XYZ file of C-alpha atoms in Angstrom:
702
model
C 21.382 84.293 -42.533
C 22.710 80.827 -42.913
C 21.577 78.683 -45.868
C 21.224 74.895 -45.742
C 23.502 73.478 -48.415
C 22.353 70.455 -50.486
C 23.705 67.105 -49.453
C 25.154 64.900 -52.180
C 25.195 61.155 -51.483
C 27.321 58.654 -53.302
C 25.470 56.916 -56.129
C 25.957 53.507 -54.484
C 24.014 54.641 -51.461
C 21.077 55.713 -53.582
C 20.635 52.297 -55.234
C 18.628 49.511 -53.500
C 21.044 47.040 -51.950
C 20.892 43.253 -51.744
C 22.402 42.295 -48.379
C 23.961 38.917 -47.782
C 22.902 37.310 -44.521
C 25.735 35.977 -42.459
C 25.309 34.224 -39.103
C 27.940 34.047 -36.438
C 28.129 30.620 -34.859
C 29.274 30.886 -31.308
C 30.604 27.894 -29.435
C 27.854 26.816 -27.031
C 29.104 26.783 -23.513
C 28.241 23.632 -21.590
C 25.803 23.923 -18.685
C 27.470 24.714 -15.385
C 27.005 21.122 -14.247
C 28.683 19.765 -17.371
C 25.774 17.366 -17.995
C 25.213 16.257 -21.588
C 21.440 15.908 -21.279
C 20.921 14.494 -24.770
C 23.452 11.777 -24.102
C 22.277 11.019 -20.579
C 18.578 10.730 -21.471
C 16.547 9.014 -24.138
C 14.474 11.172 -26.496
C 11.283 10.832 -24.428
C 13.005 11.678 -21.176
C 14.867 14.587 -22.755
C 11.634 16.082 -24.129
C 10.165 16.144 -20.620
C 13.332 17.313 -18.861
C 13.985 20.160 -21.325
C 10.364 21.262 -21.750
C 9.761 25.033 -21.475
C 8.220 26.510 -18.316
C 4.523 25.890 -17.938
C 2.201 23.144 -16.766
C 3.148 19.648 -17.806
C 2.113 16.087 -17.051
C 4.705 13.352 -17.537
C 3.228 9.877 -17.921
C 6.169 7.662 -17.019
C 5.387 3.994 -17.577
C 6.644 1.196 -15.341
C 10.423 0.824 -15.468
C 10.840 3.876 -17.717
C 13.116 5.930 -15.457
C 10.628 8.177 -13.647
C 13.054 9.076 -10.868
C 15.791 9.773 -13.406
C 13.485 12.128 -15.306
C 12.541 14.098 -12.192
C 16.123 14.288 -10.989
C 17.430 15.575 -14.320
C 14.554 18.075 -14.500
C 15.736 19.627 -11.246
C 19.327 19.707 -12.550
C 18.089 21.269 -15.817
C 16.317 24.054 -13.938
C 19.435 24.760 -11.880
C 21.581 24.804 -15.026
C 19.208 27.313 -16.622
C 19.424 29.888 -13.906
C 16.650 28.857 -11.519
C 17.729 29.358 -7.927
C 17.348 26.194 -5.811
C 15.220 28.137 -3.308
C 12.560 28.597 -5.987
C 12.118 24.850 -6.562
C 9.651 22.689 -4.615
C 9.747 18.899 -5.027
C 6.798 17.011 -3.519
C 7.100 13.258 -2.983
C 5.124 10.510 -1.226
C 7.912 9.026 0.860
C 10.896 10.458 2.696
C 13.014 7.807 1.002
C 12.068 9.143 -2.446
C 12.847 12.715 -1.387
C 16.260 11.699 -0.030
C 17.066 9.649 -3.121
C 16.186 12.450 -5.534
C 17.963 15.234 -3.656
C 21.004 12.970 -3.310
C 21.047 12.333 -7.050
C 20.678 16.048 -7.782
C 23.645 16.825 -5.546
C 25.692 14.214 -7.386
C 24.663 15.607 -10.781
C 24.738 19.357 -10.320
C 27.534 21.691 -9.302
C 25.045 24.107 -7.769
C 24.319 24.644 -4.110
C 21.063 22.737 -3.503
C 20.778 23.370 0.231
C 17.906 25.819 -0.285
C 15.880 23.320 -2.345
C 12.618 22.322 -0.652
C 12.099 18.598 -1.164
C 9.983 16.242 0.904
C 6.647 14.563 1.408
C 3.443 16.558 1.326
C 3.256 16.121 5.097
C 6.807 17.288 5.774
C 6.384 20.380 3.571
C 3.063 21.131 5.273
C 4.708 20.800 8.674
C 7.514 23.154 7.616
C 5.023 25.809 6.532
C 2.841 25.416 9.631
C 5.847 25.784 11.943
C 6.134 29.317 10.598
C 2.484 30.355 10.606
C 0.529 28.142 13.034
C -0.659 31.175 15.030
C -2.805 32.232 12.081
C -5.041 29.174 12.530
C -5.227 29.005 16.318
C -2.160 26.903 17.143
C 1.324 27.899 18.233
C 4.550 27.143 16.397
C 5.465 24.613 19.054
C 2.476 22.385 18.238
C 2.933 18.659 18.786
C 2.573 16.161 15.934
C 0.606 13.112 17.013
C 1.767 9.692 15.889
C -0.671 6.768 15.816
C -0.182 5.918 19.496
C -0.660 9.570 20.473
C -3.842 9.664 18.409
C -5.177 6.582 20.178
C -4.444 8.055 23.610
C -6.165 11.330 22.734
C -9.165 9.520 21.272
C -9.486 7.378 24.406
C -9.749 10.554 26.469
C -12.341 12.010 24.094
C -14.414 8.803 24.151
C -14.384 8.894 27.953
C -15.497 12.543 27.917
C -18.363 11.708 25.556
C -19.740 9.231 28.129
C -20.815 6.691 25.510
C -22.708 3.645 26.742
C -20.658 0.626 25.666
C -22.083 -1.914 28.101
C -24.311 -3.662 25.584
C -22.363 -3.042 22.381
C -18.677 -2.958 21.532
C -17.740 0.617 20.551
C -15.035 0.887 17.842
C -11.476 1.167 19.123
C -9.457 4.391 18.662
C -7.409 2.752 15.893
C -10.545 2.228 13.809
C -11.858 5.725 14.525
C -8.514 7.241 13.530
C -8.744 5.464 10.159
C -12.324 6.624 9.631
C -11.440 10.246 10.437
C -8.359 10.095 8.196
C -10.406 8.888 5.241
C -12.892 11.734 5.765
C -10.110 14.320 5.702
C -8.311 12.872 2.686
C -11.340 12.293 0.468
C -13.582 15.191 1.465
C -16.401 12.710 2.158
C -18.878 13.047 4.990
C -18.889 10.651 7.938
C -22.114 9.119 6.668
C -20.616 8.502 3.214
C -17.405 7.050 4.651
C -19.250 4.619 6.904
C -21.562 3.542 4.082
C -18.653 2.965 1.672
C -16.013 1.407 3.930
C -17.286 0.741 7.457
C -20.928 -0.280 7.170
C -20.640 -2.431 10.318
C -20.283 0.832 12.298
C -23.563 2.320 11.077
C -25.329 1.880 14.427
C -22.657 4.048 16.077
C -22.823 6.937 13.564
C -24.182 9.478 16.023
C -21.659 8.660 18.728
C -18.779 8.634 16.223
C -19.760 12.108 15.050
C -19.646 13.315 18.653
C -16.208 11.786 19.132
C -14.956 13.399 15.941
C -16.119 16.839 17.040
C -14.540 16.281 20.445
C -11.307 15.079 18.851
C -11.016 18.192 16.667
C -11.591 20.418 19.713
C -9.150 18.417 21.839
C -6.377 18.788 19.276
C -6.818 22.546 19.313
C -6.942 22.628 23.131
C -3.740 20.586 23.416
C -1.963 22.430 20.564
C -1.607 19.158 18.664
C -2.003 18.059 15.052
C -2.198 14.591 13.556
C -0.643 13.731 10.189
C -3.799 14.587 8.254
C -3.790 18.051 9.829
C -0.384 18.715 8.317
C -2.191 18.764 4.964
C -5.633 20.049 5.914
C -4.377 22.855 8.145
C -1.879 23.963 5.490
C -4.721 24.231 2.987
C -6.813 26.073 5.578
C -3.942 28.494 6.243
C -3.561 29.346 2.553
C -7.308 29.786 2.084
C -7.607 32.077 5.098
C -4.415 34.054 4.456
C -4.132 34.871 0.720
C -1.272 37.263 1.499
C 0.794 34.356 2.871
C -0.190 32.211 -0.073
C 1.058 34.925 -2.411
C 4.458 34.843 -0.698
C 4.788 31.073 -1.202
C 3.585 31.269 -4.792
C 6.352 33.771 -5.496
C 8.859 31.662 -3.551
C 8.172 28.454 -5.487
C 8.278 29.371 -9.161
C 8.791 25.706 -10.119
C 6.805 22.875 -8.503
C 7.469 19.208 -9.254
C 5.210 16.409 -8.014
C 6.169 12.728 -7.874
C 3.660 9.803 -8.069
C 0.858 12.156 -9.103
C -1.530 9.231 -9.627
C -1.544 8.706 -5.838
C -2.637 12.224 -4.838
C -5.881 12.732 -2.946
C -8.224 15.723 -2.909
C -6.407 17.534 -0.086
C -3.015 17.136 -1.731
C -4.457 18.271 -5.064
C -5.879 21.380 -3.393
C -2.497 22.090 -1.798
C -0.811 21.807 -5.212
C -3.372 24.092 -6.858
C -2.985 26.757 -4.178
C 0.800 26.766 -4.367
C 0.852 26.710 -8.164
C -1.617 29.588 -8.475
C -2.386 30.960 -11.919
C 1.102 31.346 -13.315
C 3.530 29.080 -11.492
C 5.359 26.351 -13.384
C 4.085 22.865 -12.495
C 5.314 19.435 -13.583
C 3.518 16.321 -12.314
C 4.990 12.891 -12.944
C 3.095 9.628 -12.571
C 1.504 6.619 -14.240
C -2.261 6.243 -14.385
C -1.827 2.489 -14.956
C -0.266 2.170 -11.492
C -2.975 3.973 -9.517
C -3.815 1.341 -6.858
C -4.475 3.258 -3.641
C -8.077 4.476 -3.791
C -8.715 2.616 -0.517
C -6.602 5.214 1.268
C -8.019 8.215 -0.575
C -6.047 8.461 -3.837
C -8.179 9.975 -6.608
C -7.238 8.750 -10.080
C -9.469 11.336 -11.765
C -6.816 13.931 -10.929
C -4.235 12.465 -13.310
C -6.817 11.542 -15.959
C -8.303 15.053 -15.839
C -5.019 16.988 -15.770
C -5.334 18.410 -19.290
C -8.899 19.581 -18.702
C -8.011 21.089 -15.341
C -5.024 22.944 -16.808
C -5.929 24.073 -20.349
C -2.867 24.584 -22.493
C -0.783 22.128 -20.494
C 1.479 19.641 -22.253
C 1.586 15.871 -21.792
C 4.814 13.898 -22.212
C 4.704 10.113 -22.428
C 7.755 8.005 -21.592
C 7.273 4.485 -22.934
C 10.779 3.001 -23.115
C 11.067 0.340 -20.428
C 14.480 -0.669 -19.071
C 13.269 -3.452 -16.766
C 11.344 -6.196 -18.520
C 11.923 -8.332 -21.596
C 9.605 -7.754 -24.606
C 7.621 -10.942 -23.865
C 6.545 -9.632 -20.454
C 5.757 -6.136 -21.749
C 3.603 -7.540 -24.566
C 1.444 -9.250 -21.956
C 1.408 -6.210 -19.664
C 0.332 -3.839 -22.443
C -2.437 -6.195 -23.545
C -3.675 -6.791 -19.995
C -4.260 -3.107 -19.202
C -6.057 -2.301 -22.476
C -9.331 -3.630 -21.071
C -9.503 -0.533 -18.834
C -11.522 2.350 -20.252
C -10.188 4.958 -17.824
C -6.592 5.238 -18.961
C -4.082 7.350 -20.869
C -3.029 5.536 -24.029
C 0.544 4.228 -24.070
C 2.484 1.082 -24.947
C 5.672 0.178 -23.156
C 8.604 -0.759 -25.390
C 11.481 -2.799 -24.047
C 15.065 -1.623 -24.394
C 16.133 -5.263 -23.955
C 16.502 -8.132 -26.387
C 13.855 -10.860 -26.343
C 14.777 -13.983 -24.361
C 12.393 -16.222 -26.294
C 10.568 -17.244 -23.090
C 6.905 -16.298 -22.780
C 5.200 -15.808 -19.398
C 3.987 -19.168 -18.101
C 0.322 -19.848 -17.315
C 0.127 -22.730 -14.850
C -3.107 -24.343 -13.615
C -2.661 -26.608 -10.568
C -5.205 -28.882 -8.869
C -5.171 -27.223 -5.425
C -3.353 -24.611 -3.271
C -0.830 -27.099 -1.900
C 0.204 -28.222 -5.377
C 0.449 -24.576 -6.430
C 2.904 -24.037 -3.571
C 4.841 -27.162 -4.542
C 5.197 -25.943 -8.124
C 6.431 -22.498 -7.028
C 9.000 -23.985 -4.626
C 10.317 -26.570 -7.088
C 10.625 -24.028 -9.903
C 12.521 -21.698 -7.556
C 15.032 -24.420 -6.748
C 15.515 -25.070 -10.459
C 16.086 -21.387 -11.183
C 18.509 -21.179 -8.271
C 20.508 -24.055 -9.719
C 20.858 -22.112 -12.994
C 22.376 -19.148 -11.141
C 19.356 -17.002 -10.251
C 19.747 -15.846 -6.623
C 16.768 -16.357 -4.321
C 16.884 -12.597 -3.734
C 15.943 -12.155 -7.414
C 12.716 -14.169 -6.990
C 9.377 -13.041 -5.579
C 5.936 -14.461 -4.899
C 3.224 -11.814 -5.269
C -0.401 -12.075 -4.174
C -3.537 -9.994 -3.760
C -3.964 -10.618 -0.015
C -1.574 -11.744 2.700
C -3.534 -14.881 3.675
C -2.933 -16.288 0.182
C 0.709 -16.866 1.128
C -0.008 -19.512 3.801
C 0.679 -22.621 1.694
C 3.708 -20.938 0.107
C 5.197 -20.177 3.526
C 4.723 -23.775 4.606
C 6.193 -25.246 1.415
C 9.241 -22.976 1.410
C 9.852 -23.831 5.066
C 9.563 -27.558 4.348
C 12.043 -27.324 1.454
C 14.507 -25.116 3.320
C 14.144 -22.159 0.951
C 14.882 -18.935 2.871
C 12.259 -16.217 2.544
C 11.251 -12.864 3.934
C 7.840 -11.245 4.021
C 7.265 -7.581 3.222
C 3.467 -7.778 3.417
C 3.365 -8.416 7.160
C 4.356 -10.977 9.765
C 4.534 -14.660 9.091
C 0.992 -15.943 8.929
C 0.976 -17.651 12.331
C 2.601 -14.688 14.101
C -0.200 -12.217 13.413
C -2.131 -10.868 16.399
C -5.532 -12.167 15.325
C -4.139 -15.656 14.667
C -2.576 -15.662 18.129
C -5.812 -14.369 19.686
C -7.850 -17.230 18.286
C -5.215 -19.826 19.086
C -5.214 -18.593 22.725
C -8.759 -19.978 23.141
C -7.682 -23.378 21.845
C -4.460 -23.448 23.851
C -6.327 -22.708 27.064
C -9.006 -25.396 26.678
C -6.223 -27.905 25.912
C -3.913 -26.741 28.714
C -6.050 -25.333 31.541
C -2.907 -24.150 33.349
C -1.839 -21.892 30.456
C -2.026 -18.520 32.208
C -0.647 -16.582 29.229
C -3.361 -17.858 26.897
C -6.095 -17.255 29.485
C -4.994 -13.655 30.056
C -4.813 -12.994 26.304
C -8.266 -14.487 25.795
C -10.092 -12.544 28.525
C -8.260 -9.308 27.731
C -10.183 -9.193 24.457
C -13.328 -8.348 26.414
C -14.315 -4.685 26.834
C -13.682 -3.407 30.362
C -11.275 -6.244 31.100
C -7.853 -4.741 31.723
C -4.748 -6.410 33.187
C -5.914 -6.255 36.834
C -9.371 -7.688 36.038
C -7.818 -10.411 33.893
C -5.455 -11.333 36.759
C -8.381 -11.577 39.202
C -10.277 -13.848 36.826
C -7.221 -16.085 36.537
C -7.029 -16.333 40.329
C -10.700 -17.335 40.441
C -10.066 -20.017 37.835
C -7.096 -21.384 39.793
C -9.198 -21.442 42.958
C -11.713 -23.777 41.316
C -9.075 -26.527 41.447
C -9.973 -27.568 37.889
C -6.870 -26.176 36.198
C -4.910 -29.375 36.780
C -7.650 -31.804 35.740
C -6.757 -34.279 33.046
C -9.845 -33.476 30.981
C -11.706 -30.202 30.364
C -14.981 -29.623 32.219
C -18.144 -30.944 30.631
C -19.615 -27.424 30.678
C -17.436 -24.329 31.055
C -20.374 -21.972 31.455
C -21.563 -23.843 34.530
C -18.335 -22.796 36.260
C -17.210 -19.511 34.714
C -20.562 -17.710 34.745
C -20.241 -17.519 38.522
C -17.079 -15.376 38.280
C -17.213 -11.675 39.114
C -16.720 -9.493 36.048
C -17.252 -5.753 35.448
C -20.706 -4.765 34.216
C -19.184 -3.599 30.959
C -17.821 -7.108 30.400
C -20.842 -9.110 31.580
C -22.578 -9.753 28.270
C -19.316 -10.512 26.466
C -18.124 -12.776 29.291
C -21.310 -14.790 29.006
C -20.774 -15.242 25.281
C -17.155 -16.300 25.885
C -18.313 -18.971 28.335
C -20.787 -20.427 25.843
C -18.097 -20.377 23.150
C -15.783 -22.440 25.355
C -18.639 -24.924 25.747
C -18.660 -25.359 21.970
C -14.908 -26.021 21.907
C -15.266 -29.012 24.238
C -18.792 -30.393 23.860
C -19.495 -32.881 26.663
C -15.861 -32.625 27.731
C -14.503 -33.795 24.355
C -12.396 -31.658 22.031
C -14.068 -30.462 18.855
C -12.020 -30.608 15.663
C -9.559 -27.710 15.219
C -11.540 -26.354 12.272
C -14.807 -26.430 14.232
C -13.105 -24.672 17.146
C -11.972 -21.808 14.939
C -15.451 -21.464 13.490
C -17.003 -21.277 16.973
C -14.477 -18.724 18.231
C -14.911 -16.532 15.171
C -18.695 -16.637 15.116
C -19.130 -16.584 18.885
C -16.908 -13.748 20.098
C -14.064 -12.810 17.798
C -15.805 -11.484 14.688
C -17.391 -8.718 16.760
C -13.983 -7.916 18.243
C -12.401 -7.754 14.769
C -14.875 -5.180 13.471
C -14.444 -2.907 16.467
C -10.669 -3.247 16.769
C -9.055 -3.356 13.324
C -9.589 -1.078 10.354
C -8.768 -4.029 8.055
C -11.225 -6.386 9.756
C -12.334 -7.942 6.469
C -8.779 -8.960 5.589
C -8.192 -10.436 9.055
C -11.467 -12.351 8.847
C -10.210 -13.856 5.581
C -7.009 -14.882 7.374
C -9.026 -16.754 9.986
C -11.082 -18.499 7.338
C -7.815 -19.584 5.766
C -6.605 -20.822 9.154
C -9.791 -22.872 9.439
C -9.173 -24.402 6.010
C -5.665 -25.311 7.079
C -6.983 -26.750 10.347
C -9.276 -29.069 8.374
C -6.154 -31.157 7.674
C -6.032 -32.094 11.375
C -8.399 -34.085 13.561
C -6.232 -33.871 16.667
C -6.071 -30.443 18.355
C -2.682 -31.211 19.943
C -1.104 -31.904 16.551
C -2.621 -28.720 15.154
C -1.320 -26.522 17.991
C 2.085 -28.155 17.703
C 2.215 -27.287 14.008
C 1.287 -23.661 14.772
C 4.220 -23.458 17.159
C 6.652 -25.002 14.693
C 5.608 -22.568 11.968
C 6.332 -19.570 14.157
C 9.484 -17.666 13.253
C 10.648 -17.993 16.854
C 11.348 -21.632 15.924
C 13.514 -20.628 12.967
C 15.106 -17.627 11.365
C 13.711 -14.198 12.178
C 11.633 -12.530 9.488
C 12.741 -9.205 8.050
C 10.093 -6.530 8.211
C 9.222 -4.104 5.439
C 11.188 -1.453 7.323
C 14.306 -3.591 7.578
C 17.056 -2.156 5.349
C 17.651 -5.701 4.155
C 13.978 -6.395 3.549
C 14.246 -5.920 -0.202
C 16.257 -9.114 -0.321
C 19.394 -7.650 -1.893
C 21.693 -8.167 1.093
C 20.469 -11.647 1.996
C 19.754 -14.425 -0.449
C 16.074 -14.882 0.358
C 12.913 -15.139 -1.677
C 10.533 -12.198 -1.222
C 6.877 -12.837 -0.352
C 4.833 -9.696 -0.841
C 1.414 -8.314 -1.494
C 1.266 -6.493 -4.827
C 0.644 -3.180 -3.060
C 3.879 -3.601 -1.107
C 5.762 -4.639 -4.248
C 5.071 -1.448 -6.218
C 8.363 0.136 -7.217
C 10.348 -3.105 -6.791
C 11.572 -5.623 -9.369
C 12.874 -9.210 -9.571
C 14.260 -11.461 -12.283
C 11.552 -14.076 -11.660
C 8.052 -13.344 -10.357
C 5.347 -15.860 -9.384
C 1.864 -14.326 -9.306
C -0.390 -16.765 -7.435
C -4.090 -17.341 -6.724
C -5.350 -15.943 -10.029
C -8.965 -17.023 -9.552
C -12.163 -15.009 -9.471
C -13.029 -14.113 -5.912
C -9.368 -13.962 -4.924
C -8.013 -11.766 -7.715
C -10.072 -9.858 -8.637
C -11.376 -9.537 -5.110
C -14.723 -11.242 -4.470
C -16.273 -8.229 -2.754
C -15.638 -6.097 -5.845
C -17.154 -8.726 -8.134
C -20.247 -8.942 -5.929
C -20.650 -5.152 -5.875
C -20.319 -5.018 -9.687
C -18.233 -1.851 -9.267
C -16.600 -1.040 -12.615
C -14.242 1.587 -11.159
C -12.947 -0.784 -8.494
C -12.640 -3.587 -11.041
C -10.444 -1.331 -13.159
C -8.266 -0.681 -10.116
C -7.960 -4.435 -9.610
C -6.808 -4.694 -13.224
C -4.246 -1.946 -12.608
C -3.053 -3.982 -9.632
C -2.684 -6.974 -11.975
C -0.673 -4.763 -14.336
C 1.609 -3.608 -11.506
C 2.292 -7.253 -10.617
C 3.150 -8.178 -14.220
C 5.565 -5.275 -14.617
C 7.612 -6.271 -11.547
C 9.180 -9.146 -13.522
C 12.397 -8.636 -15.454
C 13.082 -12.016 -17.097
C 10.535 -14.667 -16.116
C 6.894 -14.489 -15.083
C 4.624 -17.303 -13.884
C 0.853 -16.909 -13.536
C -0.560 -19.684 -11.346
C -3.929 -20.664 -9.963
C -5.527 -23.658 -8.202
C -8.467 -25.284 -9.949
C -9.978 -26.394 -6.661
C -9.970 -24.874 -3.168
C -10.674 -27.153 -0.190
C -13.032 -25.289 2.135
C -13.430 -26.360 5.734
C -17.100 -25.339 5.900
C -18.487 -26.230 2.488
C -16.081 -28.830 1.143
C -14.101 -28.569 -2.080
C -14.915 -25.512 -4.189
C -14.043 -25.442 -7.881
C -12.265 -22.216 -8.837
C -12.922 -20.106 -11.882
C -9.726 -18.720 -13.451
C -9.402 -14.962 -13.031
C -11.224 -12.998 -15.690
C -7.964 -11.105 -16.234
C -6.560 -14.265 -17.838
C -9.140 -14.013 -20.626
C -8.499 -10.367 -21.495
C -5.372 -10.723 -23.595
C -4.467 -12.795 -26.700
C -3.611 -16.285 -25.522
C -0.542 -16.519 -27.763
C 1.186 -14.087 -25.368
C 1.531 -16.807 -22.710
C 2.741 -20.384 -22.680
C 0.504 -22.874 -20.898
C 2.343 -25.309 -18.683
C 1.061 -28.837 -18.102
C 2.371 -30.085 -14.776
C 2.680 -33.840 -14.276
C 2.907 -35.778 -11.023
C 5.821 -38.204 -10.758
C 4.478 -39.831 -7.590
C 5.018 -43.583 -8.201
C 1.872 -44.378 -6.235
C -0.334 -42.326 -8.549
C -1.039 -42.413 -12.279
C 1.584 -40.523 -14.247
C -0.923 -38.075 -15.637
C -1.074 -34.286 -15.845
C -2.582 -32.631 -12.799
C-alpha cells in the first residue's frame, strides 16, 4: 500500500506576502481613421461624440457645430468597431444627409457604403420598397408628388359628386395640406379645421368623404403620397413585429438630426426602430423649434428625459458664429420662455465693442431708407453684399425694402419667395385693374375669368369672343355699368353666381365710367370676389391676404391708375435682373454679391456678417393673430423665431421698426414696439437716433 508522504514548503511560501502592484503601460494605438478626437473637438462636443452606448439627447445651440458633432459621432462609432450597416442617420433634408455622409467619408478610413443615411421619408420609402405587400401595396408603388396628388384628388372630388354650384369647394392643393396636417399631427379632421382652416367648416362633411375616397384611391392605384412614406412605415412595423425585430437588430445605433422638428409620426417611427435596447442619439435645439405650423411637436425634445429614463443629456454651448455682444442679447431674449432647456451660448470670438443697434424710424419707407443706406456704408468698409441679410416675419414686410434697394441699385435676391409683384395673387388682382384700363387686354381678361369655378380655358375663350363682339373693347372710356353688358353673357351654371359677383365688382372699379383710386380698386376686388378664391385655393390664404392689404397700402400713394400699373410693371423682375430662387445653388448669396432678403423661417441654418431684422412691432412680430388668440405656446414659438433671427448675425445686428404705419383703409396707425424688445436688459443694445438731412425739413431726429 502506498503512503502519502508529507509535503514540506519553503518557509518563505508560508509567510504572508506583501505584493507590489506594477502596471504595464501599453502604447495606445490610434483609431483606424487616425482622428485625434480630443484635438478636433471642444470639450462639450467630445463628451457627446465619445459618450457610451445608450440613449442620449444633445442640445446643440445655434452656431455650436451640430453637424460636426453628428459627423464625428458616426466616425467614432466606426472607429470603435461598429459596422456601417448597423448605423442609421435620420435627417430632415437630403442636403443634410449628403453633407454628413460626405464628411464621414472624408474623415473615416472605413467603408461607409452600407451606412443608411437620409430623410425620414427616404428611409421609409427604402423600407416600404422591400415590404409593401404586407400592407396591401406592391413594391412597384408610385410616389405622388404635389401635382400627382392634385390630379388624384380632382378625380376623387368628381367621384364624390359634390355640389359646388353655390359655394366654392376647396381646391386640391388646400385639401392636400389639410390631409397632411392630419397625418403628421395625429389630429382629427374636425380638430385640424378648427385650429387651422376654420373657413372650411361648412365643408367638413364633404371633406371627410373626399379624404376617405382619397385613401381608397391611393390603394387602388398602388400609390403613396409623401406622408404615406412615414405613416405606412409605422403601420408596417406595428402590423409585422417580426419585421420590426429584424430592423431593430439591423440598426444598433440610431442618430437623429434636428430632433426639435420631429412630429408625432416621426417620433413613433424612431421609437419603433429604437425598441427597448437600441442605442439612440438625438441632436437638436429646443430654442430653434419654429415649425409647429407644419406639425413639429416641441414636447418631444422637452420630454426626452422623461420618455427615456436613464438617458443622458449633453449641452453644447460654445458658439463659433456670433460675437459676444450678439450672444448676450440672444441669451437674454430667449429667457422669457418657460418651455425651454436651460443653456447660455458662449462666444469663441473676441468682442468687437459694437452692440446690436435698436433703430426706431417714423414709417416703413424711412425704415427701408435706413437699411439701404447702412448697407452701402458697410459695403464701402469692405463687407460684401452677400454677407448682409434683411430678415422679416412675413414676406409682405419686404415690399418697401425691395423698392428701396431697387431705387439705390443694390443687388438682392429673395429666398422667401418671388419678388412681391411677381406673386400669383398680386398678378390675379392686377389683372382686374389692367382689363378695366385696357379693354383689349385679352391676357388679363382670360386670367380674371379663369378664377371662376367651372370656367376653364375654352369657356374663358368664348367669353372673350363675346366681349369682343360687343364692340366696346376699343372704346376710349370704360362702360358706365359693366353688369348691364356682361350679365347677358352665357356662362356655365357652376359659374353663374360667381360671374354675377365679378360683374358687380367691375362696376365698383369704374363707378359711372370713371376710374376709382387704385387702393379702392384693390379693396373692391378683394372683398367682392378674390377673398373667397384665396380661402379655397391657397393653404396660406391668410398670408396672401396680408400681401394684398400691403399692396393696397402701397397703392394709396397713387391717385392715377395708369401710374400705379406702370409702377407694378417696372418693379417686376422681368424689367431687371432675374431673381434667384431658394432652390438656386447660388441663392445663398455666396457666389453672387447680392443682399439676401428672407423670411426668418427660410433663414434658419444660415448666417451673415450683418443682419437687419425689420418690422419689430406688435401685430407684425409677434404675429397679430397670435396676440389676439392669447396663445402662450404660440407666443413662445414667436419668441423662438426672434431668437433664431438674432443668432443669424455674426458681427453686426440691427433691430428696426416703424413708429407709424400708413393704412389705406383707416389712415395712419401708430405702432407699438414689439414686446420682445422689452424682455431683455436695455444696456445690451445701443439705441440709434436717426436724423434727416433734407434741407427742406428741420434738421431734427426722426
